[in-house]
Coordinates of C-alpha atoms in Angstrom, one line a residue:
M21 CA -15.7 -9.4 12.1
E22 CA -15.7 -9.9 15.7
D23 CA -14.2 -6.2 17.3
F24 CA -11.9 -6.3 20.0
A25 CA -10.8 -3.6 22.3
L26 CA -7.2 -3.2 23.0
K27 CA -5.4 -3.5 26.3
S28 CA -2.5 -4.2 26.4
T29 CA 0.2 -2.7 28.2
D30 CA 2.6 -2.6 25.4
H31 CA 4.5 0.4 23.2
L32 CA 2.8 0.0 21.1
T33 CA -0.6 -0.4 22.0
K34 CA -0.3 2.8 24.1
T35 CA 1.2 4.7 21.0
L36 CA -1.8 3.3 19.0
R37 CA -4.2 4.7 21.8
Q38 CA -2.0 8.0 22.0
K39 CA -4.4 8.0 18.7
G40 CA -7.2 7.5 19.6
I41 CA -7.3 4.1 18.2
H42 CA -9.4 2.1 20.8
T43 CA -9.8 -1.6 18.4
W44 CA -9.6 -2.8 16.2
I45 CA -11.4 -3.0 13.5
Q46 CA -10.4 1.0 14.0
L47 CA -6.4 -0.4 14.2
L48 CA -7.3 -1.8 10.4
A49 CA -8.9 1.6 9.4
Y50 CA -5.3 3.8 10.3
I51 CA -3.4 1.4 8.9
R52 CA -5.3 0.5 5.5
A53 CA -5.7 4.9 5.1
I54 CA -1.9 5.1 5.6
P55 CA 0.3 5.8 3.0
Y56 CA 2.2 3.0 0.5
G57 CA 5.8 2.9 0.7
R58 CA 9.2 1.2 2.4
N59 CA 10.1 2.4 5.4
A60 CA 14.6 2.3 6.6
N61 CA 13.9 -0.6 8.7
R62 CA 10.8 -3.2 7.2
T63 CA 11.3 -5.4 10.7
D64 CA 10.5 -2.8 13.2
V65 CA 7.0 -2.3 12.9
S66 CA 7.4 0.4 15.1
L67 CA 7.8 3.0 12.0
V68 CA 4.5 2.0 10.4
L69 CA 3.9 5.1 12.7
S70 CA 6.9 7.4 13.4
E71 CA 7.1 7.2 9.9
H72 CA 3.6 7.2 8.8
Q73 CA 4.0 4.3 5.6
G74 CA 4.6 0.3 5.3
T75 CA 5.0 -1.9 3.0
C76 CA 2.6 -5.2 2.8
S77 CA 5.6 -6.7 5.1
S78 CA 5.4 -3.5 8.0
K79 CA 1.9 -2.9 7.8
H80 CA 0.7 -6.4 8.4
A81 CA 3.7 -7.6 10.7
L82 CA 2.3 -4.5 12.8
L83 CA -0.7 -5.7 13.4
K84 CA 0.3 -9.2 14.1
T85 CA 2.6 -7.9 17.0
V86 CA 0.1 -6.0 17.7
A87 CA -2.7 -9.1 17.8
D88 CA -0.6 -10.5 19.7
H89 CA -0.1 -8.0 22.3
N90 CA -3.6 -8.5 23.0
M91 CA -4.5 -11.7 22.2
I92 CA -6.4 -11.3 19.3
V93 CA -5.4 -14.3 17.3
V94 CA -4.8 -14.1 14.1
D95 CA -2.1 -15.3 11.1
L96 CA 0.9 -13.3 9.7
M97 CA 0.1 -14.6 6.0
M98 CA 3.2 -14.2 3.4
G99 CA 1.3 -15.5 0.2
M100 CA 3.1 -15.9 -3.5
Y101 CA 1.1 -14.9 -6.0
K102 CA 1.3 -13.6 -9.5
M103 CA 1.5 -10.6 -9.9
D104 CA 0.1 -8.8 -13.1
Q105 CA -1.3 -5.6 -14.1
E106 CA -4.8 -6.8 -13.9
N107 CA -4.8 -8.0 -10.2
T108 CA -2.0 -5.0 -8.7
P109 CA -3.5 -2.3 -11.5
K110 CA -1.1 -0.2 -10.2
I111 CA 2.2 -1.9 -11.5
G112 CA 1.4 0.3 -14.8
T113 CA 2.8 -1.8 -18.6
I114 CA 5.9 -2.8 -17.0
L115 CA 5.6 -6.5 -17.4
K116 CA 3.5 -5.5 -21.0
E117 CA 6.9 -3.5 -22.3
N118 CA 8.7 -6.1 -21.2
H119 CA 7.4 -9.4 -22.4
L120 CA 5.7 -10.9 -19.3
E121 CA 2.4 -12.3 -18.1
Y122 CA 3.6 -11.6 -14.5
I123 CA 6.1 -11.7 -12.0
P124 CA 5.6 -14.1 -9.1
E125 CA 5.3 -11.6 -6.1
A126 CA 5.4 -12.1 -2.1
H127 CA 2.7 -10.7 -0.2
C128 CA 1.7 -9.7 3.1
Y129 CA -1.6 -10.5 4.8
I130 CA -3.0 -11.3 7.7
R131 CA -5.7 -14.6 8.8
Q132 CA -8.4 -13.8 10.9
G133 CA -10.5 -16.8 11.8
L134 CA -12.6 -17.4 7.5
Y135 CA -11.0 -13.1 6.8
T136 CA -8.5 -12.6 4.7
I137 CA -7.3 -9.1 5.5
D138 CA -5.1 -6.6 3.0
V139 CA -4.3 -3.1 4.4
T140 CA -1.6 -2.5 2.0
S141 CA -3.4 0.9 0.7
S142 CA -6.8 1.8 0.5
Q143 CA -7.5 -0.1 -2.6
S144 CA -6.6 -3.3 -1.7
D145 CA -8.2 -5.8 -2.1
F146 CA -7.1 -10.0 -0.6
D147 CA -10.4 -10.7 -3.4
R148 CA -8.6 -9.2 -6.3
I149 CA -5.8 -11.5 -6.2
K150 CA -6.9 -15.1 -4.4
N151 CA -7.6 -16.9 -7.5
D152 CA -3.9 -15.7 -8.5
I153 CA -1.9 -17.8 -5.2
L154 CA 0.7 -19.3 -6.2
L155 CA 1.4 -21.0 -1.9
E156 CA 0.7 -19.9 1.0
Q157 CA 2.5 -20.2 4.4
I158 CA 2.3 -18.8 7.6
I159 CA 5.5 -16.0 9.5
T160 CA 6.0 -14.3 11.9
P161 CA 6.7 -11.0 12.4
D162 CA 10.8 -11.3 11.7
Q163 CA 10.2 -13.0 9.1
V164 CA 9.6 -10.5 6.9
G165 CA 13.2 -9.0 6.7
V166 CA 16.1 -11.6 5.5
Y167 CA 13.5 -14.6 4.9
K168 CA 11.4 -13.0 2.8
I169 CA 13.3 -11.1 0.2
D170 CA 15.3 -15.3 1.0
F171 CA 12.4 -17.3 -0.4
H172 CA 11.2 -14.5 -2.8
K173 CA 14.4 -14.3 -4.9
N174 CA 14.9 -18.2 -4.8
Y175 CA 11.2 -18.8 -6.2
I176 CA 11.7 -16.2 -8.7
K177 CA 14.7 -17.9 -9.9
E178 CA 13.8 -21.2 -9.8
W179 CA 10.2 -20.0 -11.5
I180 CA 12.9 -18.3 -14.5
K181 CA 14.4 -22.2 -15.1
K182 CA 10.8 -24.1 -15.1
E183 CA 9.8 -21.9 -17.5
Q184 CA 13.2 -21.5 -19.2
F185 CA 13.4 -17.8 -19.8
D186 CA 16.0 -16.6 -21.7
F187 CA 16.0 -13.2 -18.3
S188 CA 18.4 -13.5 -15.6
F189 CA 17.6 -13.7 -11.9
D190 CA 18.8 -9.6 -11.7
A191 CA 16.6 -8.4 -14.6
V192 CA 13.4 -10.0 -13.1
W193 CA 14.4 -8.8 -10.0
T194 CA 14.5 -4.9 -12.0
I195 CA 11.5 -5.2 -13.9
R196 CA 9.5 -6.3 -10.6
E197 CA 11.2 -3.1 -8.4
A198 CA 9.9 -1.0 -10.6
C199 CA 6.6 -2.3 -10.5
I200 CA 6.5 -2.0 -7.2
Q201 CA 8.0 1.2 -7.3
N202 CA 5.3 2.7 -9.1
L203 CA 2.6 1.4 -6.1
S204 CA 4.4 4.1 -4.5
V205 CA 3.4 7.1 -6.6

């Protein structure tokens, strides 16, 4: 993968340079090492740096924002994938305990040319989920908030209908939230 200098004069890039991060590859490594955790405001990408934590949404929205400021061509992707214990081990046995094979999960990552980059955590590896992708779309950093949540909820509601589950949406969302909580541990 090609490396790029971070030279923009925007606030985020200046903050990164003050932390000793001067290139795109250094930035990817830095963000990957930041712990997984929800930010106070999912659309304020600067919180990934100030709160020193982030989710797939906030971390990759930050990367897309910095890339745009520095004329680095990347796409912010939202992929809906079949989250299960095999491709997302840290969720534990919650799905099995609730008699579900998987739950559709909206996951963000970036695409840079032929490379798909997932820096959600130090263990993240897009190859682990790539065969379980149900759909992908390019989104903007401001869409990691309301848009992504609404899209995800509507997708799950349609999935419940299609699969004719006896679960309510609220029950499935509660199971999903328990899985996500395990990722923060």
